[in-house]
Amino acid sequence: MKREIPGEFVEHLRQRNQVELAGVGVSWRAIGAGLALVLVVSLGAPYSLWMVGSSEITWSYFPVGVGFPFVLLVLGNGLVKRLGRGWELRPAELITAVIMGLAASGMPVFVVGYILGIISKPYYGAMPQNKWETYVHPYLPDWLVPGPEGEAMAHFHEGLPLGEERIPLEVWIGPLFWWLSLIVVLYFVCFCLVVVLRKQWVEHERLAFPLVEVPLLLTQESEDSALPPLLRSRAFWIGCALPLALILFNVGNYFHPGSPQIPIHTNNPVPLIPGAPSINLLLYFPVVGFTYLVPTAISFSVWFFYLLVLFETSLLSATNITVGSEPFTWTESPVLAWQSYGAFVAMVLWSLWMGRHHLRAVGSAVIGGKGGADDAEEMISYRLAVCGGLVGCVYLLAWLCAAGMDLHIAIFFLVGALVIFLGITRLVAQSGLHYLTTPMTAQGLTLAVTGTGIGPYNLMALALSYAWCGDVQSTFMPTASHAVKMHGLFQNRHSLRLVGALGLAVVVGFAAAALLTLHLCYEYGAGNLRSWFFNSAEGAGGKAFNAMTQQLRNPLETDWTKLSFFGLGGLIYSLLSAFHYRFIWWPLHPIGLTVATIWMLKRTAASIFLAWFLKRTILRFGGAGLYRRMRPFFIGLVVGFFAGVGLSYAVDAIWFFGKGHPILHG
């Protein structure tokens, strides 16, 4: 199989956009447009999920909740431009707006939802059966968890009594302030990391960054039209029409349930290997579109290793090899999940080793030595990134220790969490997998190494940490990587203002999502919302504190079985990586092993295979020329899906409130 050069569009994008995207991008009107996107996603996502019962519009690293409003913003900006008054947003301003929207996209569900779901639970969910009063309550840090006084938590889960309208914000302000401080500092540390690694990823390794293709093409200026050239491409509109037409056709079934519908967004399990889970034939149009933009060696590797893991699962089903499951980890085979997790960590370590010369140059720049890396094109200086990141890590460690962790455990856990965020970011930038999580949690690795007999305060701090590093499905670091990538293309001269805009988006997104969620919970009762986070039987808090209780009642030593499979995965990845970089004919990219067991791949593997097959066919029979001409079609698949899900959400909100029709995820 012929290997393509990673990041084949980078230079083309740079040449294409260096003129169009020049200029001041962080103006007040750009920040205003960005805050509008932040509010749309922060308020619209929980309302869609928990009230309307419609689609999850934030579940990806370029979600519908940002993509659809951004498309509308681009179209509206084109109409304003036709007026010729000079009121339209420049491309760099549009890029600022979409970056701010993406920065807040993880807030409403995967940050605020988890935090409120966990910290509202320990007192309300305590029962004689679960013994939380004995194993959980004595070790709760009162500055992070609302206290048991009054009926605030009961009203949160059950709704305010009839005639009472006042939400007891005073019990929430203190804990939410400290949680927000953790999130802001964590996001800043993640931002500093991607600033340090930008040049290595973009200029040295030339990663593809396929997700930035959509905003860059939608903001490209045209001399003879108010709309970007992409919107005048016939291939784009054909691609856009395909998912949009299919979704709108199925919308008719909302009104007439007996009418036919095309089952592209429903489960279609196909058993392939005896004793292994079925393959789910689902069509994710954004997955097809983004995967088309990455090298075929990567897309081939992803679906190949997925099939290999199915075969391994079949073999393991005939053995007695098992390991304990982990909270907030959903996988068909926990044993193989540890194998993938070992590969995942090895990927991060090897990528840092590959960038050792760049990192050494960054270090020289920080201390002012000879041979220091040039940071003129970075959003902030290397000195600020390194020193600021270290100060941020000190705060994070102090926060974790105050929550109950011993320092050595806090260091190990924080390193594990940052490795997860860094690995996910690299996977998104390199493979275009924008529906992604980690095979295992940092808490799981920490307890596998230390054992669970580390004392109740450590276990409590780890249980609370699931609120921000558990079900990792939408983190900030990929957004930061896209921000520094696009910043490098349009050469914004006001980098610190863009950093400030990102921070503003994070704070506003957190505050808006928290206030809306509190309002909905006290108005209707969290247990009545359409979210498992607040489920009265268990929910997110139940998972975290039941796991802690089990660990306290049955402490275990270091789990060598888990660590053995973890080490095996790291070894296999290292061998595959050596073959990949030493032998040009080697067909398998090792990246596929890192994601082979995540549950999203069960839903997206068929779409990845389809994208790989189409791209291979196009390259074989039409060459690079046909590949470039077909690119707008695949971008259209993404935009058309955004539009279709957005319109479906609108139909649900107007005509089917509370009985919505979710379309896949995000």
XYZ file of C-alpha atoms in Angstrom:
666
model
C 0.000 0.000 0.000
C 1.403 3.359 -0.990
C 1.848 5.682 1.984
C 0.803 9.296 1.632
C 2.649 12.168 3.212
C 0.880 13.177 6.449
C -0.632 16.634 6.382
C -0.708 16.850 2.606
C -2.918 19.938 2.630
C -0.963 22.046 5.075
C 1.143 23.972 2.573
C -1.791 24.296 0.177
C -3.919 25.765 2.986
C -1.152 28.143 4.026
C -0.714 29.505 0.502
C -4.460 29.705 -0.049
C -5.274 31.513 3.173
C -2.313 33.741 3.903
C -3.991 36.635 2.071
C -7.639 35.965 2.803
C -7.214 35.475 6.522
C -4.803 38.316 7.126
C -5.803 41.123 9.404
C -7.096 41.730 12.871
C -9.200 38.770 13.955
C -9.934 39.558 17.593
C -12.114 42.627 17.240
C -14.993 43.437 19.560
C -17.509 42.301 16.976
C -15.626 39.020 16.524
C -15.765 38.476 20.277
C -19.467 39.330 20.199
C -20.093 36.761 17.454
C -18.011 34.234 19.374
C -19.958 34.794 22.590
C -23.180 34.328 20.637
C -21.895 30.904 19.510
C -20.844 30.145 23.096
C -24.333 30.887 24.396
C -26.001 28.900 21.604
C -24.010 25.782 22.389
C -23.991 26.240 26.189
C -27.755 26.742 26.403
C -28.883 24.751 23.379
C -27.083 21.499 24.197
C -28.588 20.762 27.636
C -31.996 21.974 26.448
C -31.859 19.606 23.467
C -30.837 16.603 25.535
C -32.677 17.077 28.787
C -35.845 18.890 27.770
C -36.593 18.417 24.075
C -35.217 14.882 23.929
C -33.463 15.630 20.633
C -29.879 15.143 19.427
C -26.695 15.440 21.473
C -25.222 18.473 19.713
C -21.896 18.743 21.580
C -20.600 15.184 21.445
C -17.541 15.502 19.192
C -14.549 17.752 18.652
C -16.392 19.669 15.908
C -19.991 19.290 17.029
C -23.285 20.201 15.408
C -23.901 22.725 18.194
C -21.035 24.826 16.804
C -21.062 23.741 13.150
C -24.692 24.547 12.317
C -24.767 28.047 13.911
C -21.400 28.780 12.284
C -22.767 27.873 8.838
C -25.717 30.207 9.473
C -23.259 32.918 10.568
C -21.273 32.517 7.342
C -24.420 32.715 5.204
C -25.701 35.746 7.128
C -22.288 37.384 6.813
C -22.488 36.865 3.042
C -25.814 38.697 2.922
C -24.354 41.571 4.951
C -21.373 41.715 2.626
C -23.674 42.091 -0.384
C -25.008 45.315 1.118
C -21.572 46.818 0.592
C -21.552 48.797 3.848
C -18.369 47.243 5.228
C -20.206 45.714 8.187
C -19.325 42.126 7.370
C -16.962 40.057 9.485
C -13.544 39.415 8.001
C -12.369 35.786 7.670
C -10.053 36.079 10.661
C -12.963 37.380 12.738
C -15.107 34.421 11.704
C -12.271 32.099 12.694
C -12.096 33.761 16.114
C -15.830 33.231 16.556
C -15.728 29.534 15.693
C -12.695 28.956 17.933
C -14.578 30.511 20.852
C -17.595 28.312 20.123
C -15.451 25.188 20.025
C -13.738 26.185 23.290
C -17.102 26.134 25.060
C -18.526 23.054 23.330
C -17.430 20.664 26.078
C -18.880 22.800 28.878
C -22.635 22.150 29.034
C -22.687 18.343 29.082
C -19.246 16.860 29.692
C -18.070 19.422 32.269
C -21.039 21.110 33.954
C -23.302 18.078 33.560
C -20.783 15.745 35.173
C -19.817 18.168 37.935
C -23.423 18.779 38.992
C -24.306 15.119 38.575
C -21.515 14.040 40.929
C -21.402 16.733 43.605
C -25.201 16.792 44.029
C -25.356 13.072 44.772
C -23.500 12.033 47.957
C -26.030 13.266 50.504
C -29.203 12.891 48.452
C -28.271 9.419 47.173
C -27.199 7.970 50.522
C -29.217 4.893 51.555
C -28.722 2.134 54.130
C -27.936 -0.275 51.296
C -25.013 1.655 49.797
C -23.524 2.699 53.199
C -22.381 6.078 51.872
C -22.983 7.581 55.296
C -20.128 5.410 56.567
C -17.793 5.209 53.576
C -18.368 8.515 51.756
C -19.728 11.322 53.972
C -16.815 11.582 56.465
C -14.316 12.233 53.666
C -16.222 14.744 51.501
C -14.398 18.100 51.097
C -17.085 20.633 52.042
C -15.572 23.321 49.775
C -16.227 21.157 46.679
C -19.565 19.559 47.558
C -22.751 21.364 48.697
C -23.568 20.496 52.299
C -26.538 18.493 53.567
C -28.208 21.417 55.350
C -31.767 22.142 54.335
C -33.522 20.640 51.336
C -31.332 22.115 48.583
C -30.183 18.749 47.189
C -33.600 17.119 47.513
C -35.161 20.021 45.627
C -32.380 19.794 43.021
C -33.268 16.190 42.238
C -37.030 16.376 42.792
C -37.892 19.968 41.907
C -38.958 22.887 44.065
C -42.191 22.494 46.001
C -45.297 24.083 44.528
C -45.302 27.807 45.185
C -41.565 28.057 45.885
C -39.532 29.682 43.113
C -36.242 30.680 44.716
C -33.209 28.607 43.664
C -30.747 28.271 46.609
C -27.736 29.585 44.692
C -25.831 30.266 47.904
C -25.139 26.538 48.423
C -23.688 26.266 44.916
C -21.613 29.429 44.493
C -18.663 28.305 46.623
C -18.241 24.782 45.207
C -18.829 25.893 41.603
C -16.254 28.688 41.985
C -13.566 26.174 42.962
C -14.587 23.780 40.190
C -14.460 26.640 37.688
C -10.986 27.600 38.913
C -9.830 24.030 38.291
C -11.308 23.995 34.779
C -9.863 27.390 33.797
C -6.368 26.511 35.004
C -6.559 23.048 33.438
C -7.571 24.581 30.108
C -4.709 27.068 30.344
C -2.207 24.268 30.985
C -3.593 22.382 27.972
C -3.272 25.527 25.869
C 0.359 25.978 26.945
C 1.118 22.382 25.959
C -0.217 22.790 22.427
C 1.686 26.064 21.995
C 4.904 24.232 22.864
C 4.077 21.363 20.465
C 2.537 23.349 17.579
C 5.684 23.666 15.485
C 6.547 19.980 15.964
C 3.077 18.839 14.878
C 2.445 21.381 12.130
C 5.839 22.016 10.561
C 7.937 18.957 11.418
C 5.452 16.067 11.457
C 2.912 17.884 9.258
C -0.179 16.361 10.834
C -3.318 16.669 8.739
C -5.624 18.639 11.091
C -8.651 17.707 8.953
C -11.215 19.368 11.226
C -9.896 22.861 10.441
C -10.701 22.352 6.764
C -14.388 23.158 7.295
C -13.987 26.598 8.922
C -11.095 27.550 6.646
C -13.004 26.788 3.447
C -16.179 28.420 4.752
C -14.307 31.647 5.554
C -12.259 31.925 2.376
C -12.950 35.205 0.590
C -13.818 35.601 -3.073
C -13.154 38.728 -5.132
C -16.302 38.382 -7.266
C -18.807 37.008 -4.756
C -20.070 37.673 -1.249
C -19.930 33.943 -0.507
C -16.814 31.783 -0.189
C -15.778 29.793 -3.295
C -16.732 26.554 -1.561
C -20.409 27.548 -1.628
C -20.244 27.953 -5.396
C -18.951 24.421 -5.929
C -21.421 21.951 -7.446
C -19.629 19.040 -5.752
C -20.108 20.734 -2.377
C -23.841 21.162 -2.845
C -24.246 17.577 -4.006
C -22.411 16.377 -0.907
C -24.419 18.738 1.295
C -27.724 17.629 -0.225
C -27.148 13.924 0.460
C -27.290 13.880 4.308
C -29.682 16.827 4.414
C -32.183 15.129 2.091
C -31.995 11.838 3.983
C -32.535 13.522 7.347
C -35.404 15.684 6.089
C -37.026 12.640 4.466
C -36.950 10.885 7.829
C -38.364 13.992 9.520
C -41.617 13.191 7.734
C -41.819 10.078 9.874
C -41.936 12.294 12.971
C -45.364 13.534 11.885
C -46.570 10.259 10.362
C -44.950 7.347 12.272
C -46.285 4.827 9.773
C -44.572 6.471 6.818
C -41.342 4.950 5.447
C -37.934 6.089 6.595
C -34.378 5.296 5.562
C -32.656 3.499 8.482
C -29.215 5.070 8.142
C -29.248 6.433 11.688
C -30.538 3.359 13.480
C -28.576 0.385 14.738
C -27.952 -2.284 12.116
C -25.920 -4.978 13.915
C -24.245 -7.568 11.719
C -22.542 -10.564 13.425
C -19.219 -11.178 11.728
C -17.045 -13.177 14.134
C -18.526 -15.854 16.441
C -18.190 -14.921 20.082
C -17.438 -11.266 19.278
C -19.720 -8.210 19.294
C -21.589 -7.454 16.077
C -20.470 -4.751 13.679
C -22.916 -1.858 13.629
C -23.588 -0.617 10.100
C -24.250 3.039 10.818
C -23.528 5.905 8.466
C -21.904 8.905 10.138
C -21.581 11.491 7.381
C -19.113 13.719 9.290
C -16.878 10.696 9.885
C -16.874 9.947 6.146
C -16.120 13.588 5.344
C -13.279 14.112 7.798
C -11.715 10.670 7.263
C -11.450 11.409 3.540
C -8.969 14.175 4.430
C -6.466 11.953 6.252
C -3.898 9.554 4.773
C -5.385 6.198 3.811
C -2.707 4.385 5.845
C -4.324 5.837 8.965
C -7.951 5.133 8.025
C -7.026 1.599 6.923
C -5.236 1.007 10.217
C -8.228 2.148 12.282
C -10.763 -0.260 10.810
C -8.193 -3.080 10.451
C -7.331 -3.021 14.153
C -11.008 -2.783 15.023
C -11.582 -6.082 13.210
C -8.468 -7.553 14.851
C -9.805 -6.629 18.306
C -13.106 -8.339 17.451
C -11.123 -11.476 16.662
C -9.167 -11.129 19.934
C -12.440 -10.699 21.825
C -13.698 -13.936 20.321
C -10.567 -15.749 21.478
C -10.748 -14.252 24.972
C -14.372 -15.326 25.343
C -13.126 -18.924 25.406
C -10.668 -18.213 28.241
C -11.052 -17.215 31.866
C -8.850 -14.128 31.609
C -10.756 -11.202 33.091
C -10.081 -7.930 34.864
C -12.340 -5.671 36.878
C -14.293 -2.974 35.073
C -13.673 0.737 35.608
C -16.261 3.482 36.206
C -16.958 5.685 33.177
C -15.285 3.220 30.814
C -17.548 1.478 28.326
C -15.933 -1.307 26.362
C -16.782 -4.790 25.144
C -13.559 -6.210 26.604
C -11.849 -4.591 29.647
C -8.802 -6.805 29.064
C -8.272 -5.485 25.546
C -9.099 -1.957 26.693
C -5.990 -2.117 28.875
C -4.024 -3.282 25.855
C -5.261 -0.306 23.832
C -4.551 1.999 26.746
C -0.948 0.819 26.810
C -0.705 1.594 23.100
C -2.345 4.982 23.710
C 0.228 5.972 26.351
C 3.066 4.607 24.204
C 1.842 6.782 21.317
C 2.115 9.894 23.492
C 5.564 8.955 24.810
C 6.907 8.114 21.344
C 5.516 11.366 19.920
C 7.336 13.301 22.629
C 10.517 11.354 21.861
C 10.158 12.184 18.172
C 9.907 15.849 19.113
C 12.844 15.777 21.522
C 14.980 18.085 19.355
C 12.190 20.632 19.148
C 11.505 20.352 22.890
C 15.211 20.852 23.577
C 15.128 23.985 21.406
C 12.059 25.216 23.292
C 13.923 24.704 26.561
C 16.857 26.739 25.220
C 14.474 29.518 24.214
C 13.007 29.570 27.722
C 16.367 29.927 29.464
C 17.806 32.194 26.780
C 20.438 29.746 25.598
C 21.916 29.251 22.131
C 19.901 27.408 19.514
C 16.565 28.318 21.041
C 13.441 27.760 18.970
C 11.910 30.809 17.295
C 8.519 31.579 18.824
C 7.671 34.593 16.656
C 4.749 32.723 15.068
C 3.331 31.351 18.305
C 0.281 32.785 20.047
C 2.322 33.283 23.212
C 6.059 33.054 23.805
C 7.635 29.757 24.742
C 8.781 31.277 28.020
C 5.212 32.219 28.950
C 3.898 28.844 27.781
C 6.423 26.823 29.794
C 6.450 28.975 32.929
C 2.698 29.522 32.832
C 2.095 25.821 32.304
C 4.305 24.908 35.251
C 2.574 27.428 37.522
C -0.768 26.025 36.382
C 0.362 22.495 37.205
C 1.389 23.632 40.680
C -2.121 25.021 41.208
C -3.704 21.817 39.933
C -1.569 19.748 42.302
C -2.448 22.028 45.212
C -6.153 21.705 44.301
C -5.930 17.903 44.170
C -4.027 17.738 47.460
C -6.590 20.014 49.116
C -9.284 17.654 47.808
C -7.579 14.798 49.678
C -4.808 13.342 47.495
C -1.312 12.643 48.716
C 1.223 14.577 46.676
C 2.822 11.560 44.969
C -0.590 10.214 43.943
C -1.671 13.665 42.744
C 1.449 13.922 40.561
C 0.934 10.463 39.067
C -2.758 11.099 38.428
C -2.241 14.568 36.921
C 0.448 13.274 34.567
C -1.929 10.488 33.538
C -4.734 12.974 32.890
C -2.505 15.247 30.781
C -1.290 12.219 28.805
C -4.947 11.425 28.044
C -5.694 14.966 26.880
C -2.484 15.084 24.842
C -3.153 11.696 23.245
C -6.721 12.557 22.286
C -5.538 15.842 20.791
C -2.908 14.126 18.683
C -5.413 11.519 17.510
C -7.901 14.194 16.462
C -5.203 16.193 14.644
C -3.663 13.164 12.937
C -6.586 10.847 12.232
C -9.632 13.109 12.039
C -11.472 10.896 14.562
C -13.681 13.564 16.089
C -15.902 11.059 17.962
C -13.278 9.888 20.415
C -12.470 9.047 24.002
C -9.688 7.211 25.805
C -9.609 3.409 26.196
C -9.199 3.699 29.974
C -9.202 6.393 32.656
C -6.310 8.002 34.496
C -7.982 6.959 37.746
C -7.952 3.336 36.579
C -4.226 3.422 35.858
C -3.484 5.156 39.164
C -5.348 2.517 41.181
C -3.927 -0.346 39.113
C -0.430 0.817 40.101
C -1.046 1.846 43.716
C -3.810 -0.596 44.571
C -7.050 0.547 46.157
C -5.772 0.447 49.727
C -4.499 4.027 49.593
C -6.893 5.442 52.147
C -10.323 7.055 51.987
C -9.179 10.624 51.301
C -7.222 9.605 48.208
C -10.132 7.512 46.986
C -12.543 10.394 47.592
C -10.396 12.817 45.585
C -10.167 10.283 42.749
C -13.938 9.744 42.828
C -14.556 13.489 42.543
C -12.035 13.742 39.702
C -14.387 11.767 37.454
C -16.260 15.065 37.125
C -13.539 16.418 34.806
C -11.463 13.403 33.764
C -13.752 10.399 33.566
C -15.963 10.015 30.527
C -13.585 12.078 28.394
C -15.482 12.767 25.183
C -15.102 16.485 24.645
C -11.981 18.175 25.990
C -10.488 21.589 25.380
C -7.032 20.626 24.138
C -8.118 19.661 20.570
C -9.779 23.094 20.299
C -6.550 24.710 21.482
C -4.601 22.773 18.856
C -7.003 23.930 16.133
C -6.706 27.501 17.426
C -2.904 27.544 17.213
C -3.047 25.768 13.840
C -5.391 28.335 12.290
C -3.545 31.167 14.008
C -0.432 30.041 12.175
C -2.313 30.295 8.876
C -3.788 33.754 9.209
C -0.955 35.294 11.244
C -3.113 37.164 13.717
C -1.151 40.004 15.278
C -3.163 40.115 18.490
C -2.441 36.707 19.920
C -2.870 37.606 23.583
C -6.303 38.992 22.789
C -7.224 35.666 21.207
C -6.013 33.868 24.350
C -8.224 36.194 26.368
C -11.151 35.491 24.045
C -10.704 31.760 24.626
C -10.650 32.280 28.390
C -13.779 34.421 28.176
C -15.530 31.701 26.168
C -14.672 29.103 28.814
C -15.930 31.207 31.743
C -19.109 32.377 29.994
C -19.838 28.861 28.746
C -19.425 27.392 32.232
C -21.562 30.057 33.887
C -24.341 29.908 31.284
C -24.524 26.113 31.305
C -24.438 25.939 35.113
C -27.206 28.514 35.557
C -29.440 26.859 32.951
C -28.878 23.380 34.397
C -29.617 24.563 37.926
C -32.776 26.268 36.693
C -33.969 23.139 34.861
C -33.181 20.878 37.800
C -34.957 23.019 40.385
C -37.867 23.665 38.032
C -38.499 20.094 36.908
C -36.298 17.931 39.138
C -32.971 16.541 37.942
C -34.330 12.999 38.230
C -37.017 13.882 35.676
C -34.595 15.197 33.062
C -33.618 13.008 30.133
C -30.100 12.390 31.405
C -28.457 9.401 33.050
C -26.145 11.875 34.842
C -28.917 12.586 37.359
C -30.552 9.162 37.392
C -32.051 8.540 40.821
C -30.895 4.915 40.913
C -27.232 5.598 40.150
C -26.263 8.369 37.747
C -22.769 9.840 37.458
C -22.506 10.387 41.216
C -23.687 6.871 41.949
C -21.002 5.407 39.696
C -18.252 7.431 41.340
C -19.244 6.891 44.980
C -20.306 3.250 44.597
C -16.870 2.549 43.144
C -15.233 4.310 46.092
C -17.335 2.338 48.562
C -16.398 -0.931 46.889
C -12.713 0.006 46.966
C -12.861 0.825 50.672
C -14.730 -2.345 51.588
C -12.544 -4.634 49.458
C -9.072 -3.081 49.087
C -6.856 -4.651 46.448
C -3.122 -4.716 45.829
C -1.390 -3.650 42.625
C -3.249 -5.234 39.710
C -0.537 -6.968 37.716
C -2.993 -8.480 35.237
C -4.150 -5.039 34.115
C -0.610 -3.712 34.036
C 0.564 -6.745 32.033
C -1.948 -6.062 29.270
C -1.129 -2.367 29.541
C 2.552 -3.128 29.013
C 1.775 -5.559 26.199
C -0.138 -2.842 24.366
C 2.749 -0.434 24.745
C 5.207 -3.024 23.446
C 3.063 -3.887 20.416
C 2.633 -0.200 19.603
C 6.396 0.336 19.831
C 7.081 -2.542 17.435
C 4.427 -1.360 14.993
C 5.815 2.160 15.180
C 9.326 0.912 14.418
C 8.045 -1.032 11.383
C 5.993 1.964 10.215
C 8.912 4.399 10.236
C 11.640 1.991 9.035
C 9.876 0.150 6.209
C 8.129 2.173 3.511
C 6.154 -0.866 2.386
C 4.673 -1.526 5.852
C 0.885 -1.012 5.480
C -0.221 -0.605 9.109
C -0.075 2.670 10.985
C 0.191 1.966 14.736
C -2.417 4.593 15.557
C -5.234 2.128 14.933
C -4.273 0.058 17.970
C -4.799 3.008 20.329
C -8.524 3.372 19.536
C -9.501 -0.172 18.590
C -11.496 -0.847 21.777
C -13.322 2.448 22.354
C -17.090 2.081 22.124
C -17.463 4.879 19.536
C -15.538 2.824 17.008
C -18.277 0.206 17.088
C -20.578 2.915 15.717
C -18.143 4.598 13.315
C -16.017 1.738 11.926
C -18.321 1.209 8.920
C -18.119 4.910 8.020
C -14.327 4.887 8.356
C -14.127 1.865 6.069
C -16.379 3.580 3.515
C -14.237 6.730 3.521
C -11.057 4.677 3.138
C -12.533 2.665 0.281
C -13.797 5.747 -1.569
C -10.505 7.594 -1.213
C -8.456 4.598 -2.331
C -10.695 4.177 -5.366
C -10.538 7.881 -6.240
C -6.745 7.995 -5.938
C -6.322 4.825 -7.941
C -8.477 5.801 -10.886
C -8.369 9.596 -10.796
C -5.137 10.458 -9.058
C -4.442 13.542 -6.994
C -6.398 15.767 -9.363
C -9.676 13.914 -8.882
C -8.989 13.694 -5.152
C -8.773 17.501 -4.923
C -11.880 17.991 -7.058
C -13.851 15.620 -4.835
C -12.800 17.301 -1.610
C -15.699 19.823 -1.625
C -18.135 16.901 -1.911
C -16.850 15.359 1.306
C -16.808 18.730 3.077
C -20.422 19.019 1.934
C -21.245 15.757 3.714
C -20.154 17.359 6.992
C -21.992 20.647 6.444
C -25.136 18.906 5.199
C -25.211 16.728 8.305
C -24.830 19.821 10.495
C -27.768 21.448 8.717
C -29.927 18.327 8.848
C -29.442 17.747 12.585
C -29.960 21.449 13.301
C -33.256 21.486 11.383
C -34.342 18.228 13.032
C -33.679 19.807 16.436
C -35.795 22.818 15.456
C -38.668 20.533 14.389
C -38.443 18.619 17.669
C -38.383 21.818 19.736
C -41.486 23.212 18.002
C -43.680 20.154 17.437
C -42.285 17.314 19.557
C -41.098 18.959 22.758
C -40.155 16.270 25.260
C -40.563 13.518 22.676
C -37.722 14.378 20.342
C -35.960 12.245 17.760
C -32.221 12.091 18.429
C -30.034 11.475 15.380
C -26.975 9.537 16.460
C -24.741 11.751 18.583
C -23.521 15.311 17.971
